[in-house]
């Protein structure tokens, strides 16, 4: 099992640098930086991290092919690869509809756009002059004027068709999920994609919400708000899969609306059930988390990413994961 950690660049660059160096020293081998226009720019942050770290792999987690043209993405991640001495990883997904709505981007043909973008980025990284006559992108002799190296491409995916595409085209898949059952379901689509691709190494990543503390209740309580947002954004099929009542889901959604209008975040925390915490996060003591990671491993997961909130005290939780969880694998 490999370990990664996710950071949202919603903090100053030196704070991010501090946490990322701590994660590197604690034994994490991948750092994933999220990409939304309203946060600090992913490549600016990755540049600082490339200069200030030594061994950890650095990825966008995830960018998308709507904000920028795949040629610019190919060049941006290759620049990070050069600065970091070959430690860059490209994470790319279809993007987030809510964010796109705010900036006037229509979310059309995400599967097609992802396929074409990944094919183009790979071709540009191979050093070739790229001619590509796609439904979305037309390239006519585009070429990068520097050597990029071979940069692994990980695809963010949840839906069955995107999971299959990720396995067919990617070096790995980043799945926003924390429960083994979700990976058992995803396995079928991943296997279908791998069949099309033929023999290759493939990293199945649980891009999970994690909260770790020696005090179980503290750890679980810290996960409540993040879990509420995951519940609010999940499709009904996920609640059916985990036997979560739609009445309970409605309570969380209503509590979130109240929080936005009246600031009642305590009500949101209360509306989240224990069952929801277990389904949508990996939360508890280090021993609880080790047990869950063992289950994920049996379900085919090969990398676990510690995503928000990480724990009630980010610094202590990163150190705790480094001391009491990573060495067990
Ligand atoms: N999104 C961000 O914007 N920023 C991030 O930092 C970020 C991180 C992240 C990390 C892990 C992860 O798994 C996802 C992450 N995301 C992030 C979200 C990501 O960008 C995607 O929104 C998310 O992965 C959801 O994608 P999905 O795999 O569910 O795919 C969507 C598009 C979907 O609906 N897929 C369906 C499926 O079955 O897979 C298929 C839809 C389909 O068939 N579309 C057709 C087509 O051709 O594309 C027709 C649709 C049309 O437009 O007519």
PDB file of C-alpha atoms and ligand atoms in Angstrom, residues 6 33-36 60-64 66-67 92-97 99-100 107-113 155-164 174-177 207, ligand 1:
ATOM      1  CA  UNK A   6      -4.280  15.776  -0.456  1.00  0.00           C
ATOM      2  CA  UNK A  33      -2.904  19.467  -4.806  1.00  0.00           C
ATOM      3  CA  UNK A  34      -6.509  20.186  -5.780  1.00  0.00           C
ATOM      4  CA  UNK A  35      -7.429  22.524  -8.657  1.00  0.00           C
ATOM      5  CA  UNK A  36     -10.321  25.011  -8.476  1.00  0.00           C
ATOM      6  CA  UNK A  60      -2.329  17.978  -9.581  1.00  0.00           C
ATOM      7  CA  UNK A  61      -5.250  16.286  -7.871  1.00  0.00           C
ATOM      8  CA  UNK A  62      -7.081  16.986 -10.155  1.00  0.00           C
ATOM      9  CA  UNK A  63      -6.932  19.471 -12.986  1.00  0.00           C
ATOM     10  CA  UNK A  64      -9.419  19.294 -15.873  1.00  0.00           C
ATOM     11  CA  UNK A  66     -12.030  22.598 -19.598  1.00  0.00           C
ATOM     12  CA  UNK A  67     -10.039  25.329 -17.826  1.00  0.00           C
ATOM     13  CA  UNK A  92      -6.800  15.052 -14.409  1.00  0.00           C
ATOM     14  CA  UNK A  93     -10.576  14.655 -14.134  1.00  0.00           C
ATOM     15  CA  UNK A  94     -13.723  15.895 -15.800  1.00  0.00           C
ATOM     16  CA  UNK A  95     -14.016  18.892 -13.463  1.00  0.00           C
ATOM     17  CA  UNK A  96     -16.603  20.145 -11.070  1.00  0.00           C
ATOM     18  CA  UNK A  97     -19.962  21.255 -12.481  1.00  0.00           C
ATOM     19  CA  UNK A  99     -17.527  25.500 -10.163  1.00  0.00           C
ATOM     20  CA  UNK A 100     -17.912  25.551 -13.954  1.00  0.00           C
ATOM     21  CA  UNK A 107     -19.839  20.688 -19.044  1.00  0.00           C
ATOM     22  CA  UNK A 108     -20.307  19.032 -22.417  1.00  0.00           C
ATOM     23  CA  UNK A 109     -19.022  15.612 -23.472  1.00  0.00           C
ATOM     24  CA  UNK A 110     -16.785  15.041 -20.465  1.00  0.00           C
ATOM     25  CA  UNK A 111     -15.845  11.487 -21.479  1.00  0.00           C
ATOM     26  CA  UNK A 112     -14.888  12.449 -25.011  1.00  0.00           C
ATOM     27  CA  UNK A 113     -12.955  15.497 -23.809  1.00  0.00           C
ATOM     28  CA  UNK A 155      -7.557  10.051 -13.916  1.00  0.00           C
ATOM     29  CA  UNK A 156     -10.149  11.203 -11.368  1.00  0.00           C
ATOM     30  CA  UNK A 157     -13.243   9.036 -11.838  1.00  0.00           C
ATOM     31  CA  UNK A 158     -16.471   8.052 -10.113  1.00  0.00           C
ATOM     32  CA  UNK A 159     -18.924   7.085 -12.862  1.00  0.00           C
ATOM     33  CA  UNK A 160     -18.740   3.615 -14.492  1.00  0.00           C
ATOM     34  CA  UNK A 161     -17.707   4.884 -17.936  1.00  0.00           C
ATOM     35  CA  UNK A 162     -15.031   7.216 -16.561  1.00  0.00           C
ATOM     36  CA  UNK A 163     -13.616   4.399 -14.397  1.00  0.00           C
ATOM     37  CA  UNK A 164     -13.305   2.237 -17.483  1.00  0.00           C
ATOM     38  CA  UNK A 174      -8.198   8.571  -8.274  1.00  0.00           C
ATOM     39  CA  UNK A 175     -11.540   7.535  -6.820  1.00  0.00           C
ATOM     40  CA  UNK A 176     -13.250   9.865  -4.337  1.00  0.00           C
ATOM     41  CA  UNK A 177     -14.399   7.144  -1.918  1.00  0.00           C
ATOM     42  CA  UNK A 207      -8.910   9.517  -2.587  1.00  0.00           C
TER      43      UNK A 207
HETATM   44  N1  LIG B   1     -12.676  18.317  -9.425  1.00  0.00           N
HETATM   45  C1  LIG B   1     -12.187  19.541  -9.465  1.00  0.00           C
HETATM   46  O1  LIG B   1     -12.748  20.432 -10.143  1.00  0.00           O
HETATM   47  N2  LIG B   1     -11.057  19.853  -8.767  1.00  0.00           N
HETATM   48  C2  LIG B   1     -10.394  18.942  -8.026  1.00  0.00           C
HETATM   49  O2  LIG B   1      -9.360  19.270  -7.415  1.00  0.00           O
HETATM   50  C3  LIG B   1     -10.896  17.598  -7.976  1.00  0.00           C
HETATM   51  C4  LIG B   1     -10.242  16.559  -7.284  1.00  0.00           C
HETATM   52  C5  LIG B   1     -10.705  15.247  -7.429  1.00  0.00           C
HETATM   53  C6  LIG B   1      -9.977  14.184  -6.867  1.00  0.00           C
HETATM   54  C7  LIG B   1     -10.396  12.887  -7.032  1.00  0.00           C
HETATM   55  C8  LIG B   1     -11.563  12.616  -7.773  1.00  0.00           C
HETATM   56  O3  LIG B   1     -11.960  11.354  -7.936  1.00  0.00           O
HETATM   57  C9  LIG B   1     -12.285  13.647  -8.314  1.00  0.00           C
HETATM   58  C10 LIG B   1     -11.887  14.982  -8.169  1.00  0.00           C
HETATM   59  N3  LIG B   1     -12.591  16.039  -8.747  1.00  0.00           N
HETATM   60  C11 LIG B   1     -12.076  17.328  -8.712  1.00  0.00           C
HETATM   61  C12 LIG B   1     -13.872  15.802  -9.465  1.00  0.00           C
HETATM   62  C13 LIG B   1     -13.637  15.411 -10.916  1.00  0.00           C
HETATM   63  O4  LIG B   1     -13.143  16.501 -11.648  1.00  0.00           O
HETATM   64  C14 LIG B   1     -14.959  14.918 -11.560  1.00  0.00           C
HETATM   65  O5  LIG B   1     -15.954  15.886 -11.394  1.00  0.00           O
HETATM   66  C15 LIG B   1     -15.461  13.673 -10.899  1.00  0.00           C
HETATM   67  O6  LIG B   1     -14.449  12.699 -10.941  1.00  0.00           O
HETATM   68  C16 LIG B   1     -16.787  13.150 -11.514  1.00  0.00           C
HETATM   69  O7  LIG B   1     -16.556  12.569 -12.699  1.00  0.00           O
HETATM   70  P1  LIG B   1     -17.211  11.181 -13.120  1.00  0.00           P
HETATM   71  O8  LIG B   1     -16.171  10.173 -13.139  1.00  0.00           O
HETATM   72  O9  LIG B   1     -18.421  10.848 -12.317  1.00  0.00           O
HETATM   73  O10 LIG B   1     -17.603  11.535 -14.609  1.00  0.00           O
HETATM   74  C17 LIG B   1     -18.759  12.277 -14.944  1.00  0.00           C
HETATM   75  C18 LIG B   1     -18.391  13.203 -16.067  1.00  0.00           C
HETATM   76  C19 LIG B   1     -19.872  11.348 -15.427  1.00  0.00           C
HETATM   77  O11 LIG B   1     -21.019  11.704 -15.373  1.00  0.00           O
HETATM   78  N4  LIG B   1     -19.496  10.211 -15.932  1.00  0.00           N
HETATM   79  C20 LIG B   1     -20.407   9.214 -16.480  1.00  0.00           C
HETATM   80  C21 LIG B   1     -19.802   7.820 -16.249  1.00  0.00           C
HETATM   81  O12 LIG B   1     -20.527   6.835 -16.377  1.00  0.00           O
HETATM   82  O13 LIG B   1     -18.598   7.738 -15.953  1.00  0.00           O
HETATM   83  C22 LIG B   1     -20.531   9.326 -18.006  1.00  0.00           C
HETATM   84  C23 LIG B   1     -21.126  10.585 -18.534  1.00  0.00           C
HETATM   85  C24 LIG B   1     -21.270  10.484 -20.065  1.00  0.00           C
HETATM   86  O14 LIG B   1     -21.534   9.443 -20.590  1.00  0.00           O
HETATM   87  N5  LIG B   1     -21.085  11.600 -20.787  1.00  0.00           N
HETATM   88  C25 LIG B   1     -21.184  11.606 -22.225  1.00  0.00           C
HETATM   89  C26 LIG B   1     -19.856  12.044 -22.814  1.00  0.00           C
HETATM   90  O15 LIG B   1     -19.645  11.877 -24.008  1.00  0.00           O
HETATM   91  O16 LIG B   1     -19.004  12.534 -22.054  1.00  0.00           O
HETATM   92  C27 LIG B   1     -22.278  12.512 -22.717  1.00  0.00           C
HETATM   93  C28 LIG B   1     -22.601  13.714 -21.850  1.00  0.00           C
HETATM   94  C29 LIG B   1     -22.960  14.953 -22.705  1.00  0.00           C
HETATM   95  O17 LIG B   1     -22.372  16.005 -22.438  1.00  0.00           O
HETATM   96  O18 LIG B   1     -23.785  14.855 -23.561  1.00  0.00           O
END
